[in-house]
């Protein structure tokens, strides 16, 4: 069984779009092969694979019968029909696959991974000598393609590859990261099947050509989760195809007192005021946020361009201690120029913060003595909230 991890959820079910796992984008999906017990096309189409010698094996998670092993001698999987339905004018497309090679090809050799064979219309992905990933294509007038630098993975390690095409531009992503980009003088790709010369018109996984034309570039290792889209999938979708199967990206939030903390680590954050149409709270871009007013708040999480928003969380100051007369006195209040804080000595050395009604910090300073004067002459008239750092002490200020 494949691991299916998405923003805010860990799902192990399959969705209603054929049998495609939930982590696979379905818009524009032409075919998908998870190799879970078989070589069927799970996209809802019927471009199934016929297995020639390859055997079911464990996938990158150790799940049995969830990938195919190819022996490097004569194994491959033959598809029923050409990919992209043999369309002669594919203007945008994406390949995605996982591979785990037994060894790096030696000088002068390569492993065929996915091959569309047609007379002067070949399209081949390969794992090449010294460990670089390539995509090559031919037409009657020229050959063209793109390749990466040698990748850093060792033999017997799983590698995720995404290849995209849009008019005049090829890209290859390795393990979620852009590894190669190249401008080409082509605005479309021709996947029309034509059997002539030394081309048999077949689409294969695990070799460059079929056995009937002679053993050629047979792959030795494992293949898994092969997919094709008739569009250029987004970088966010590429990240999800790679990362969603390794780590759970959570949009949950933990509340401790008045402090909200996003559970997901290592992203960028923007806190939102749910009671103000999810308006961004200026300057609140840390993983944690402590509001100064009772209200509902959420966080927008951005991880490598994939964005999700948490549920709104209520922060209610009912029952949280207000500044009391035994600790702090504020005068005059209202004031037009300055406020004086008369404080207990234990609060000296703390910071004070003043927030506006949107929760944005407008002033912060050090409490240097027990009769701290705060100059508010340069802030706009209105109602503000003053709090003292690392305490639950707070009071309303009126600037007029």
Short mmCIF file of N, CA and C in Angstrom, two decimals, residues 2-3 23 32 34 57-63 66-67 97-100 158-160 222-225 241-242 245-246:
data_model
loop_
_atom_site.label_atom_id
_atom_site.label_comp_id
_atom_site.label_asym_id
_atom_site.label_seq_id
_atom_site.Cartn_x
_atom_site.Cartn_y
_atom_site.Cartn_z
N UNK A 2 0.52 2.24 -0.81
CA UNK A 2 1.29 3.47 -0.87
C UNK A 2 0.95 4.37 0.29
N UNK A 3 1.95 5.11 0.78
CA UNK A 3 1.71 6.12 1.79
C UNK A 3 1.16 7.36 1.12
N UNK A 23 -2.51 11.34 -3.47
CA UNK A 23 -1.44 12.33 -3.60
C UNK A 23 -1.12 12.65 -5.07
N UNK A 32 -1.55 6.42 -15.14
CA UNK A 32 -0.78 6.31 -13.90
C UNK A 32 -0.68 4.85 -13.50
N UNK A 34 0.75 2.67 -10.30
CA UNK A 34 1.33 2.58 -8.95
C UNK A 34 1.98 1.22 -8.73
N UNK A 57 7.88 -6.44 -6.42
CA UNK A 57 8.85 -6.37 -5.33
C UNK A 57 8.44 -5.27 -4.36
N UNK A 58 9.27 -4.99 -3.39
CA UNK A 58 8.96 -3.97 -2.40
C UNK A 58 9.21 -2.57 -2.98
N UNK A 59 8.41 -1.61 -2.52
CA UNK A 59 8.60 -0.23 -2.96
C UNK A 59 9.51 0.50 -1.97
N UNK A 60 9.58 1.82 -2.09
CA UNK A 60 10.50 2.60 -1.26
C UNK A 60 10.11 2.64 0.21
N UNK A 61 8.90 2.17 0.54
CA UNK A 61 8.46 2.11 1.92
C UNK A 61 8.56 0.71 2.51
N UNK A 62 9.05 -0.23 1.69
CA UNK A 62 9.13 -1.61 2.15
C UNK A 62 7.85 -2.40 1.97
N UNK A 63 6.85 -1.80 1.29
CA UNK A 63 5.58 -2.50 1.07
C UNK A 63 5.76 -3.52 -0.04
N UNK A 66 4.55 -3.84 -4.59
CA UNK A 66 4.16 -2.45 -4.82
C UNK A 66 5.11 -1.72 -5.77
N UNK A 67 6.00 -2.45 -6.42
CA UNK A 67 6.89 -1.92 -7.45
C UNK A 67 7.31 -3.10 -8.31
N UNK A 97 8.24 9.63 -12.33
CA UNK A 97 8.50 8.23 -11.98
C UNK A 97 9.54 8.16 -10.86
N UNK A 98 9.54 7.02 -10.18
CA UNK A 98 10.56 6.69 -9.19
C UNK A 98 11.41 5.53 -9.73
N UNK A 99 12.73 5.60 -9.55
CA UNK A 99 13.57 4.48 -9.95
C UNK A 99 14.61 4.20 -8.87
N UNK A 100 15.06 2.95 -8.86
CA UNK A 100 16.09 2.50 -7.93
C UNK A 100 16.98 1.53 -8.70
N UNK A 158 16.33 5.11 -3.89
CA UNK A 158 15.19 5.57 -4.66
C UNK A 158 15.39 7.03 -5.07
N UNK A 159 15.05 7.34 -6.31
CA UNK A 159 15.16 8.69 -6.86
C UNK A 159 13.84 9.04 -7.55
N UNK A 160 13.35 10.25 -7.30
CA UNK A 160 12.12 10.71 -7.96
C UNK A 160 12.49 11.66 -9.09
N UNK A 222 14.53 -1.22 -9.83
CA UNK A 222 13.10 -1.11 -9.55
C UNK A 222 12.52 0.16 -10.16
N UNK A 223 11.27 0.07 -10.62
CA UNK A 223 10.51 1.23 -11.06
C UNK A 223 9.18 1.26 -10.31
N UNK A 224 8.67 2.49 -10.10
CA UNK A 224 7.42 2.63 -9.35
C UNK A 224 6.77 3.97 -9.68
N UNK A 225 5.47 4.03 -9.46
CA UNK A 225 4.66 5.26 -9.56
C UNK A 225 4.99 6.07 -10.82
N UNK A 241 4.12 15.41 -4.97
CA UNK A 241 4.41 14.05 -5.43
C UNK A 241 5.64 13.49 -4.73
N UNK A 242 6.63 14.34 -4.49
CA UNK A 242 7.84 13.89 -3.81
C UNK A 242 7.69 13.91 -2.29
N UNK A 245 4.95 11.84 0.09
CA UNK A 245 5.14 10.43 0.38
C UNK A 245 6.24 10.19 1.41
N UNK A 246 6.82 11.29 1.93
CA UNK A 246 7.91 11.15 2.89
C UNK A 246 7.54 11.73 4.24
#
